[in-house]
Amino acid sequence: MTTPLYKIAHARAGDKGEQTTISLFLYDERFYESVRQQITAAAVKQHFRRLASGGVDRYELPQLAALHFVIHGTRPGGVAAALDFDAHGKSLSWYLLEMNVQL
């Protein structure tokens, strides 16, 4: 079964300079291993390819059934210099939640 992340998880985000951080928290820890295998740094980099010029770092938090991503180069010059409408991390966390996973 394929499902979007927003049906099985929620996200919290922040932004610092040209980076966006997004933490993905699963509602049910039984899905953690499947999500961990599919929502890799490379998959997130591909998903954000039009929005981020840099790499993606992923940190695993299995005790919280969570993954934390640092996405580099989301806003040249930082949020204050960005010309995009609502370029803050909270908007980008919803974009991450649109990724699909196979359960």
PDB file of N, CA and C in Angstrom:
ATOM      1  N   MET A   1       0.842  -1.177   0.000  1.00  0.00           N
ATOM      2  CA  MET A   1       0.000   0.000   0.000  1.00  0.00           C
ATOM      3  C   MET A   1       0.893   1.248   0.000  1.00  0.00           C
ATOM      4  N   THR A   2       0.621   2.167  -0.892  1.00  0.00           N
ATOM      5  CA  THR A   2       1.345   3.438  -0.947  1.00  0.00           C
ATOM      6  C   THR A   2       0.500   4.511  -0.288  1.00  0.00           C
ATOM      7  N   THR A   3       1.154   5.317   0.550  1.00  0.00           N
ATOM      8  CA  THR A   3       0.438   6.376   1.260  1.00  0.00           C
ATOM      9  C   THR A   3       1.340   7.605   1.382  1.00  0.00           C
ATOM     10  N   PRO A   4       0.761   8.800   1.406  1.00  0.00           N
ATOM     11  CA  PRO A   4       1.571   9.986   1.660  1.00  0.00           C
ATOM     12  C   PRO A   4       1.974  10.043   3.134  1.00  0.00           C
ATOM     13  N   LEU A   5       3.117  10.623   3.386  1.00  0.00           N
ATOM     14  CA  LEU A   5       3.605  10.713   4.768  1.00  0.00           C
ATOM     15  C   LEU A   5       2.628  11.415   5.696  1.00  0.00           C
ATOM     16  N   TYR A   6       1.887  12.398   5.210  1.00  0.00           N
ATOM     17  CA  TYR A   6       1.001  13.140   6.110  1.00  0.00           C
ATOM     18  C   TYR A   6      -0.083  12.267   6.746  1.00  0.00           C
ATOM     19  N   LYS A   7      -0.320  11.089   6.200  1.00  0.00           N
ATOM     20  CA  LYS A   7      -1.306  10.194   6.806  1.00  0.00           C
ATOM     21  C   LYS A   7      -0.731   9.377   7.958  1.00  0.00           C
ATOM     22  N   ILE A   8       0.596   9.286   8.034  1.00  0.00           N
ATOM     23  CA  ILE A   8       1.219   8.459   9.080  1.00  0.00           C
ATOM     24  C   ILE A   8       2.209   9.232   9.946  1.00  0.00           C
ATOM     25  N   ALA A   9       2.376  10.533   9.672  1.00  0.00           N
ATOM     26  CA  ALA A   9       3.389  11.303  10.410  1.00  0.00           C
ATOM     27  C   ALA A   9       3.023  12.779  10.451  1.00  0.00           C
ATOM     28  N   HIS A  10       3.707  13.489  11.336  1.00  0.00           N
ATOM     29  CA  HIS A  10       3.635  14.944  11.339  1.00  0.00           C
ATOM     30  C   HIS A  10       5.060  15.466  11.332  1.00  0.00           C
ATOM     31  N   ALA A  11       5.219  16.744  11.082  1.00  0.00           N
ATOM     32  CA  ALA A  11       6.561  17.310  10.960  1.00  0.00           C
ATOM     33  C   ALA A  11       6.642  18.646  11.680  1.00  0.00           C
ATOM     34  N   ARG A  12       7.838  18.942  12.150  1.00  0.00           N
ATOM     35  CA  ARG A  12       8.158  20.237  12.750  1.00  0.00           C
ATOM     36  C   ARG A  12       9.376  20.754  12.006  1.00  0.00           C
ATOM     37  N   ALA A  13       9.433  22.039  11.797  1.00  0.00           N
ATOM     38  CA  ALA A  13      10.525  22.582  10.993  1.00  0.00           C
ATOM     39  C   ALA A  13      11.023  23.902  11.540  1.00  0.00           C
ATOM     40  N   GLY A  14      12.196  24.259  11.080  1.00  0.00           N
ATOM     41  CA  GLY A  14      12.800  25.539  11.423  1.00  0.00           C
ATOM     42  C   GLY A  14      13.737  25.944  10.310  1.00  0.00           C
ATOM     43  N   ASP A  15      14.194  27.169  10.368  1.00  0.00           N
ATOM     44  CA  ASP A  15      15.136  27.620   9.365  1.00  0.00           C
ATOM     45  C   ASP A  15      16.194  28.488  10.027  1.00  0.00           C
ATOM     46  N   LYS A  16      17.414  28.303   9.586  1.00  0.00           N
ATOM     47  CA  LYS A  16      18.552  29.079  10.067  1.00  0.00           C
ATOM     48  C   LYS A  16      19.390  29.435   8.858  1.00  0.00           C
ATOM     49  N   GLY A  17      19.412  30.694   8.533  1.00  0.00           N
ATOM     50  CA  GLY A  17      20.200  31.118   7.381  1.00  0.00           C
ATOM     51  C   GLY A  17      19.711  30.457   6.112  1.00  0.00           C
ATOM     52  N   GLU A  18      20.598  29.774   5.439  1.00  0.00           N
ATOM     53  CA  GLU A  18      20.258  29.129   4.169  1.00  0.00           C
ATOM     54  C   GLU A  18      19.857  27.664   4.347  1.00  0.00           C
ATOM     55  N   GLN A  19      19.607  27.241   5.579  1.00  0.00           N
ATOM     56  CA  GLN A  19      19.251  25.851   5.850  1.00  0.00           C
ATOM     57  C   GLN A  19      17.835  25.746   6.409  1.00  0.00           C
ATOM     58  N   THR A  20      17.204  24.637   6.086  1.00  0.00           N
ATOM     59  CA  THR A  20      15.913  24.292   6.671  1.00  0.00           C
ATOM     60  C   THR A  20      16.087  22.976   7.407  1.00  0.00           C
ATOM     61  N   THR A  21      15.553  22.897   8.610  1.00  0.00           N
ATOM     62  CA  THR A  21      15.573  21.644   9.354  1.00  0.00           C
ATOM     63  C   THR A  21      14.137  21.159   9.482  1.00  0.00           C
ATOM     64  N   ILE A  22      13.951  19.863   9.229  1.00  0.00           N
ATOM     65  CA  ILE A  22      12.615  19.268   9.328  1.00  0.00           C
ATOM     66  C   ILE A  22      12.729  17.959  10.085  1.00  0.00           C
ATOM     67  N   SER A  23      11.939  17.838  11.138  1.00  0.00           N
ATOM     68  CA  SER A  23      11.861  16.584  11.885  1.00  0.00           C
ATOM     69  C   SER A  23      10.539  15.916  11.545  1.00  0.00           C
ATOM     70  N   LEU A  24      10.630  14.643  11.203  1.00  0.00           N
ATOM     71  CA  LEU A  24       9.483  13.842  10.814  1.00  0.00           C
ATOM     72  C   LEU A  24       9.192  12.855  11.940  1.00  0.00           C
ATOM     73  N   PHE A  25       7.997  12.916  12.523  1.00  0.00           N
ATOM     74  CA  PHE A  25       7.611  12.067  13.644  1.00  0.00           C
ATOM     75  C   PHE A  25       6.469  11.148  13.217  1.00  0.00           C
ATOM     76  N   LEU A  26       6.679   9.856  13.321  1.00  0.00           N
ATOM     77  CA  LEU A  26       5.636   8.904  12.941  1.00  0.00           C
ATOM     78  C   LEU A  26       4.615   8.766  14.060  1.00  0.00           C
ATOM     79  N   TYR A  27       3.357   8.632  13.693  1.00  0.00           N
ATOM     80  CA  TYR A  27       2.305   8.420  14.678  1.00  0.00           C
ATOM     81  C   TYR A  27       2.377   7.012  15.267  1.00  0.00           C
ATOM     82  N   ASP A  28       2.864   6.074  14.474  1.00  0.00           N
ATOM     83  CA  ASP A  28       2.922   4.675  14.895  1.00  0.00           C
ATOM     84  C   ASP A  28       4.329   4.151  14.634  1.00  0.00           C
ATOM     85  N   GLU A  29       5.013   3.744  15.682  1.00  0.00           N
ATOM     86  CA  GLU A  29       6.406   3.303  15.546  1.00  0.00           C
ATOM     87  C   GLU A  29       6.563   2.057  14.674  1.00  0.00           C
ATOM     88  N   ARG A  30       5.493   1.342  14.419  1.00  0.00           N
ATOM     89  CA  ARG A  30       5.582   0.158  13.547  1.00  0.00           C
ATOM     90  C   ARG A  30       5.993   0.526  12.116  1.00  0.00           C
ATOM     91  N   PHE A  31       5.754   1.756  11.712  1.00  0.00           N
ATOM     92  CA  PHE A  31       6.102   2.191  10.362  1.00  0.00           C
ATOM     93  C   PHE A  31       7.533   2.729  10.257  1.00  0.00           C
ATOM     94  N   TYR A  32       8.218   2.846  11.378  1.00  0.00           N
ATOM     95  CA  TYR A  32       9.537   3.499  11.383  1.00  0.00           C
ATOM     96  C   TYR A  32      10.517   2.849  10.416  1.00  0.00           C
ATOM     97  N   GLU A  33      10.653   1.545  10.437  1.00  0.00           N
ATOM     98  CA  GLU A  33      11.654   0.882   9.603  1.00  0.00           C
ATOM     99  C   GLU A  33      11.365   1.081   8.116  1.00  0.00           C
ATOM    100  N   SER A  34      10.124   0.978   7.718  1.00  0.00           N
ATOM    101  CA  SER A  34       9.767   1.205   6.314  1.00  0.00           C
ATOM    102  C   SER A  34      10.083   2.635   5.888  1.00  0.00           C
ATOM    103  N   VAL A  35       9.707   3.575   6.721  1.00  0.00           N
ATOM    104  CA  VAL A  35       9.962   4.983   6.413  1.00  0.00           C
ATOM    105  C   VAL A  35      11.468   5.255   6.427  1.00  0.00           C
ATOM    106  N   ARG A  36      12.181   4.706   7.386  1.00  0.00           N
ATOM    107  CA  ARG A  36      13.633   4.907   7.464  1.00  0.00           C
ATOM    108  C   ARG A  36      14.327   4.422   6.198  1.00  0.00           C
ATOM    109  N   GLN A  37      13.872   3.301   5.661  1.00  0.00           N
ATOM    110  CA  GLN A  37      14.486   2.743   4.459  1.00  0.00           C
ATOM    111  C   GLN A  37      14.160   3.554   3.198  1.00  0.00           C
ATOM    112  N   GLN A  38      12.999   4.177   3.162  1.00  0.00           N
ATOM    113  CA  GLN A  38      12.565   4.865   1.946  1.00  0.00           C
ATOM    114  C   GLN A  38      12.822   6.369   1.936  1.00  0.00           C
ATOM    115  N   ILE A  39      12.694   7.001   3.079  1.00  0.00           N
ATOM    116  CA  ILE A  39      12.856   8.461   3.137  1.00  0.00           C
ATOM    117  C   ILE A  39      14.311   8.760   3.526  1.00  0.00           C
ATOM    118  N   THR A  40      15.183   8.514   2.575  1.00  0.00           N
ATOM    119  CA  THR A  40      16.615   8.692   2.762  1.00  0.00           C
ATOM    120  C   THR A  40      17.007  10.139   2.471  1.00  0.00           C
ATOM    121  N   ALA A  41      18.243  10.481   2.793  1.00  0.00           N
ATOM    122  CA  ALA A  41      18.747  11.811   2.452  1.00  0.00           C
ATOM    123  C   ALA A  41      18.687  12.020   0.943  1.00  0.00           C
ATOM    124  N   ALA A  42      19.032  10.991   0.175  1.00  0.00           N
ATOM    125  CA  ALA A  42      18.992  11.102  -1.289  1.00  0.00           C
ATOM    126  C   ALA A  42      17.571  11.306  -1.800  1.00  0.00           C
ATOM    127  N   ALA A  43      16.593  10.611  -1.205  1.00  0.00           N
ATOM    128  CA  ALA A  43      15.196  10.758  -1.621  1.00  0.00           C
ATOM    129  C   ALA A  43      14.683  12.166  -1.305  1.00  0.00           C
ATOM    130  N   VAL A  44      15.057  12.691  -0.144  1.00  0.00           N
ATOM    131  CA  VAL A  44      14.635  14.043   0.234  1.00  0.00           C
ATOM    132  C   VAL A  44      15.318  15.070  -0.673  1.00  0.00           C
ATOM    133  N   LYS A  45      16.588  14.871  -0.970  1.00  0.00           N
ATOM    134  CA  LYS A  45      17.308  15.764  -1.890  1.00  0.00           C
ATOM    135  C   LYS A  45      16.598  15.791  -3.238  1.00  0.00           C
ATOM    136  N   GLN A  46      16.206  14.629  -3.734  1.00  0.00           N
ATOM    137  CA  GLN A  46      15.487  14.558  -5.015  1.00  0.00           C
ATOM    138  C   GLN A  46      14.132  15.265  -4.919  1.00  0.00           C
ATOM    139  N   HIS A  47      13.431  15.062  -3.831  1.00  0.00           N
ATOM    140  CA  HIS A  47      12.111  15.681  -3.641  1.00  0.00           C
ATOM    141  C   HIS A  47      12.217  17.212  -3.603  1.00  0.00           C
ATOM    142  N   PHE A  48      13.292  17.735  -3.010  1.00  0.00           N
ATOM    143  CA  PHE A  48      13.496  19.181  -2.859  1.00  0.00           C
ATOM    144  C   PHE A  48      14.399  19.758  -3.951  1.00  0.00           C
ATOM    145  N   ARG A  49      14.615  19.022  -5.024  1.00  0.00           N
ATOM    146  CA  ARG A  49      15.599  19.414  -6.039  1.00  0.00           C
ATOM    147  C   ARG A  49      15.356  20.814  -6.615  1.00  0.00           C
ATOM    148  N   ARG A  50      14.126  21.250  -6.697  1.00  0.00           N
ATOM    149  CA  ARG A  50      13.835  22.578  -7.243  1.00  0.00           C
ATOM    150  C   ARG A  50      13.901  23.675  -6.180  1.00  0.00           C
ATOM    151  N   LEU A  51      13.960  23.276  -4.916  1.00  0.00           N
ATOM    152  CA  LEU A  51      13.924  24.244  -3.825  1.00  0.00           C
ATOM    153  C   LEU A  51      15.244  24.376  -3.072  1.00  0.00           C
ATOM    154  N   ALA A  52      16.129  23.398  -3.207  1.00  0.00           N
ATOM    155  CA  ALA A  52      17.373  23.395  -2.427  1.00  0.00           C
ATOM    156  C   ALA A  52      18.570  23.185  -3.335  1.00  0.00           C
ATOM    157  N   SER A  53      19.575  24.019  -3.154  1.00  0.00           N
ATOM    158  CA  SER A  53      20.777  23.917  -3.979  1.00  0.00           C
ATOM    159  C   SER A  53      21.872  23.078  -3.336  1.00  0.00           C
ATOM    160  N   GLY A  54      21.724  22.760  -2.061  1.00  0.00           N
ATOM    161  CA  GLY A  54      22.762  22.011  -1.347  1.00  0.00           C
ATOM    162  C   GLY A  54      22.359  20.583  -1.054  1.00  0.00           C
ATOM    163  N   GLY A  55      23.140  19.949  -0.209  1.00  0.00           N
ATOM    164  CA  GLY A  55      22.898  18.568   0.171  1.00  0.00           C
ATOM    165  C   GLY A  55      21.870  18.438   1.278  1.00  0.00           C
ATOM    166  N   VAL A  56      21.634  17.195   1.653  1.00  0.00           N
ATOM    167  CA  VAL A  56      20.699  16.883   2.736  1.00  0.00           C
ATOM    168  C   VAL A  56      21.390  15.938   3.701  1.00  0.00           C
ATOM    169  N   ASP A  57      21.331  16.268   4.979  1.00  0.00           N
ATOM    170  CA  ASP A  57      21.832  15.390   6.043  1.00  0.00           C
ATOM    171  C   ASP A  57      20.623  14.783   6.748  1.00  0.00           C
ATOM    172  N   ARG A  58      20.718  13.493   7.105  1.00  0.00           N
ATOM    173  CA  ARG A  58      19.631  12.841   7.828  1.00  0.00           C
ATOM    174  C   ARG A  58      20.168  12.271   9.128  1.00  0.00           C
ATOM    175  N   TYR A  59      19.403  12.461  10.192  1.00  0.00           N
ATOM    176  CA  TYR A  59      19.731  11.922  11.511  1.00  0.00           C
ATOM    177  C   TYR A  59      18.569  11.045  11.954  1.00  0.00           C
ATOM    178  N   GLU A  60      18.891   9.875  12.442  1.00  0.00           N
ATOM    179  CA  GLU A  60      17.866   8.920  12.867  1.00  0.00           C
ATOM    180  C   GLU A  60      17.644   9.006  14.370  1.00  0.00           C
ATOM    181  N   LEU A  61      16.392   8.980  14.770  1.00  0.00           N
ATOM    182  CA  LEU A  61      15.999   9.013  16.174  1.00  0.00           C
ATOM    183  C   LEU A  61      15.011   7.881  16.424  1.00  0.00           C
ATOM    184  N   PRO A  62      15.488   6.634  16.421  1.00  0.00           N
ATOM    185  CA  PRO A  62      14.571   5.495  16.532  1.00  0.00           C
ATOM    186  C   PRO A  62      13.780   5.467  17.837  1.00  0.00           C
ATOM    187  N   GLN A  63      14.354   5.975  18.919  1.00  0.00           N
ATOM    188  CA  GLN A  63      13.637   5.973  20.197  1.00  0.00           C
ATOM    189  C   GLN A  63      12.417   6.878  20.169  1.00  0.00           C
ATOM    190  N   LEU A  64      12.370   7.811  19.205  1.00  0.00           N
ATOM    191  CA  LEU A  64      11.218   8.699  19.035  1.00  0.00           C
ATOM    192  C   LEU A  64      10.412   8.366  17.782  1.00  0.00           C
ATOM    193  N   ALA A  65      10.815   7.331  17.057  1.00  0.00           N
ATOM    194  CA  ALA A  65      10.228   7.001  15.754  1.00  0.00           C
ATOM    195  C   ALA A  65      10.240   8.247  14.871  1.00  0.00           C
ATOM    196  N   ALA A  66      11.441   8.841  14.769  1.00  0.00           N
ATOM    197  CA  ALA A  66      11.585  10.111  14.057  1.00  0.00           C
ATOM    198  C   ALA A  66      12.837  10.131  13.194  1.00  0.00           C
ATOM    199  N   LEU A  67      12.793  10.968  12.181  1.00  0.00           N
ATOM    200  CA  LEU A  67      13.947  11.270  11.338  1.00  0.00           C
ATOM    201  C   LEU A  67      14.083  12.782  11.299  1.00  0.00           C
ATOM    202  N   HIS A  68      15.322  13.265  11.336  1.00  0.00           N
ATOM    203  CA  HIS A  68      15.582  14.705  11.300  1.00  0.00           C
ATOM    204  C   HIS A  68      16.431  15.002  10.071  1.00  0.00           C
ATOM    205  N   PHE A  69      15.999  15.982   9.274  1.00  0.00           N
ATOM    206  CA  PHE A  69      16.704  16.349   8.055  1.00  0.00           C
ATOM    207  C   PHE A  69      17.195  17.785   8.138  1.00  0.00           C
ATOM    208  N   VAL A  70      18.412  18.001   7.652  1.00  0.00           N
ATOM    209  CA  VAL A  70      18.956  19.344   7.468  1.00  0.00           C
ATOM    210  C   VAL A  70      19.116  19.501   5.961  1.00  0.00           C
ATOM    211  N   ILE A  71      18.376  20.433   5.403  1.00  0.00           N
ATOM    212  CA  ILE A  71      18.373  20.654   3.960  1.00  0.00           C
ATOM    213  C   ILE A  71      19.114  21.966   3.697  1.00  0.00           C
ATOM    214  N   HIS A  72      20.226  21.864   3.000  1.00  0.00           N
ATOM    215  CA  HIS A  72      21.099  23.012   2.768  1.00  0.00           C
ATOM    216  C   HIS A  72      20.718  23.741   1.478  1.00  0.00           C
ATOM    217  N   GLY A  73      20.845  25.060   1.533  1.00  0.00           N
ATOM    218  CA  GLY A  73      20.633  25.878   0.336  1.00  0.00           C
ATOM    219  C   GLY A  73      19.185  26.078  -0.051  1.00  0.00           C
ATOM    220  N   THR A  74      18.290  26.157   0.931  1.00  0.00           N
ATOM    221  CA  THR A  74      16.877  26.362   0.597  1.00  0.00           C
ATOM    222  C   THR A  74      16.545  27.823   0.317  1.00  0.00           C
ATOM    223  N   ARG A  75      17.333  28.749   0.843  1.00  0.00           N
ATOM    224  CA  ARG A  75      17.083  30.175   0.622  1.00  0.00           C
ATOM    225  C   ARG A  75      18.401  30.928   0.539  1.00  0.00           C
ATOM    226  N   PRO A  76      18.844  31.287  -0.658  1.00  0.00           N
ATOM    227  CA  PRO A  76      20.087  32.062  -0.762  1.00  0.00           C
ATOM    228  C   PRO A  76      19.992  33.353   0.045  1.00  0.00           C
ATOM    229  N   GLY A  77      20.912  33.561   0.945  1.00  0.00           N
ATOM    230  CA  GLY A  77      20.919  34.750   1.780  1.00  0.00           C
ATOM    231  C   GLY A  77      20.057  34.647   3.019  1.00  0.00           C
ATOM    232  N   GLY A  78      19.343  33.551   3.208  1.00  0.00           N
ATOM    233  CA  GLY A  78      18.502  33.364   4.384  1.00  0.00           C
ATOM    234  C   GLY A  78      17.071  33.819   4.158  1.00  0.00           C
ATOM    235  N   VAL A  79      16.223  33.599   5.145  1.00  0.00           N
ATOM    236  CA  VAL A  79      14.796  33.908   5.031  1.00  0.00           C
ATOM    237  C   VAL A  79      14.561  35.382   4.742  1.00  0.00           C
ATOM    238  N   ALA A  80      15.295  36.267   5.419  1.00  0.00           N
ATOM    239  CA  ALA A  80      15.062  37.701   5.249  1.00  0.00           C
ATOM    240  C   ALA A  80      15.367  38.169   3.829  1.00  0.00           C
ATOM    241  N   ALA A  81      16.270  37.477   3.131  1.00  0.00           N
ATOM    242  CA  ALA A  81      16.633  37.864   1.768  1.00  0.00           C
ATOM    243  C   ALA A  81      15.843  37.108   0.706  1.00  0.00           C
ATOM    244  N   ALA A  82      15.074  36.099   1.118  1.00  0.00           N
ATOM    245  CA  ALA A  82      14.369  35.259   0.145  1.00  0.00           C
ATOM    246  C   ALA A  82      13.239  36.036  -0.523  1.00  0.00           C
ATOM    247  N   LEU A  83      13.094  35.831  -1.803  1.00  0.00           N
ATOM    248  CA  LEU A  83      12.023  36.467  -2.558  1.00  0.00           C
ATOM    249  C   LEU A  83      10.807  35.561  -2.698  1.00  0.00           C
ATOM    250  N   ASP A  84      10.939  34.312  -2.250  1.00  0.00           N
ATOM    251  CA  ASP A  84       9.834  33.369  -2.330  1.00  0.00           C
ATOM    252  C   ASP A  84       8.756  33.721  -1.314  1.00  0.00           C
ATOM    253  N   PHE A  85       7.511  33.451  -1.667  1.00  0.00           N
ATOM    254  CA  PHE A  85       6.398  33.641  -0.749  1.00  0.00           C
ATOM    255  C   PHE A  85       6.489  32.595   0.359  1.00  0.00           C
ATOM    256  N   ASP A  86       6.480  33.015   1.603  1.00  0.00           N
ATOM    257  CA  ASP A  86       6.516  32.139   2.773  1.00  0.00           C
ATOM    258  C   ASP A  86       7.597  31.062   2.650  1.00  0.00           C
ATOM    259  N   ALA A  87       8.821  31.502   2.604  1.00  0.00           N
ATOM    260  CA  ALA A  87       9.958  30.587   2.415  1.00  0.00           C
ATOM    261  C   ALA A  87      10.425  29.947   3.724  1.00  0.00           C
ATOM    262  N   HIS A  88       9.647  30.065   4.763  1.00  0.00           N
ATOM    263  CA  HIS A  88      10.040  29.522   6.051  1.00  0.00           C
ATOM    264  C   HIS A  88       9.925  28.002   6.085  1.00  0.00           C
ATOM    265  N   GLY A  89      10.655  27.384   7.028  1.00  0.00           N
ATOM    266  CA  GLY A  89      10.681  25.936   7.160  1.00  0.00           C
ATOM    267  C   GLY A  89       9.324  25.303   7.358  1.00  0.00           C
ATOM    268  N   LYS A  90       8.415  25.990   8.053  1.00  0.00           N
ATOM    269  CA  LYS A  90       7.101  25.388   8.319  1.00  0.00           C
ATOM    270  C   LYS A  90       6.373  25.069   7.025  1.00  0.00           C
ATOM    271  N   SER A  91       6.543  25.889   6.015  1.00  0.00           N
ATOM    272  CA  SER A  91       5.923  25.600   4.724  1.00  0.00           C
ATOM    273  C   SER A  91       6.593  24.400   4.062  1.00  0.00           C
ATOM    274  N   LEU A  92       7.907  24.312   4.188  1.00  0.00           N
ATOM    275  CA  LEU A  92       8.629  23.219   3.557  1.00  0.00           C
ATOM    276  C   LEU A  92       8.371  21.888   4.255  1.00  0.00           C
ATOM    277  N   SER A  93       7.998  21.911   5.535  1.00  0.00           N
ATOM    278  CA  SER A  93       7.681  20.654   6.214  1.00  0.00           C
ATOM    279  C   SER A  93       6.447  20.008   5.583  1.00  0.00           C
ATOM    280  N   TRP A  94       5.492  20.819   5.153  1.00  0.00           N
ATOM    281  CA  TRP A  94       4.315  20.260   4.474  1.00  0.00           C
ATOM    282  C   TRP A  94       4.708  19.651   3.138  1.00  0.00           C
ATOM    283  N   TYR A  95       5.694  20.229   2.492  1.00  0.00           N
ATOM    284  CA  TYR A  95       6.165  19.671   1.214  1.00  0.00           C
ATOM    285  C   TYR A  95       6.791  18.292   1.438  1.00  0.00           C
ATOM    286  N   LEU A  96       7.554  18.133   2.515  1.00  0.00           N
ATOM    287  CA  LEU A  96       8.124  16.821   2.842  1.00  0.00           C
ATOM    288  C   LEU A  96       7.013  15.805   3.082  1.00  0.00           C
ATOM    289  N   LEU A  97       5.964  16.209   3.786  1.00  0.00           N
ATOM    290  CA  LEU A  97       4.860  15.291   4.111  1.00  0.00           C
ATOM    291  C   LEU A  97       4.083  14.821   2.881  1.00  0.00           C
ATOM    292  N   GLU A  98       4.316  15.439   1.739  1.00  0.00           N
ATOM    293  CA  GLU A  98       3.674  14.986   0.505  1.00  0.00           C
ATOM    294  C   GLU A  98       4.399  13.798  -0.127  1.00  0.00           C
ATOM    295  N   MET A  99       5.581  13.445   0.379  1.00  0.00           N
ATOM    296  CA  MET A  99       6.291  12.275  -0.152  1.00  0.00           C
ATOM    297  C   MET A  99       5.478  11.013   0.141  1.00  0.00           C
ATOM    298  N   ASN A 100       5.537  10.058  -0.770  1.00  0.00           N
ATOM    299  CA  ASN A 100       4.830   8.791  -0.597  1.00  0.00           C
ATOM    300  C   ASN A 100       5.760   7.698  -0.082  1.00  0.00           C
ATOM    301  N   VAL A 101       5.203   6.787   0.692  1.00  0.00           N
ATOM    302  CA  VAL A 101       5.936   5.613   1.168  1.00  0.00           C
ATOM    303  C   VAL A 101       5.110   4.361   0.901  1.00  0.00           C
ATOM    304  N   GLN A 102       5.816   3.286   0.728  1.00  0.00           N
ATOM    305  CA  GLN A 102       5.193   1.972   0.556  1.00  0.00           C
ATOM    306  C   GLN A 102       5.162   1.300   1.913  1.00  0.00           C
ATOM    307  N   LEU A 103       3.994   0.921   2.385  1.00  0.00           N
ATOM    308  CA  LEU A 103       3.866   0.256   3.689  1.00  0.00           C
ATOM    309  C   LEU A 103       3.532  -1.212   3.500  1.00  0.00           C
TER     310      LEU A 103
END
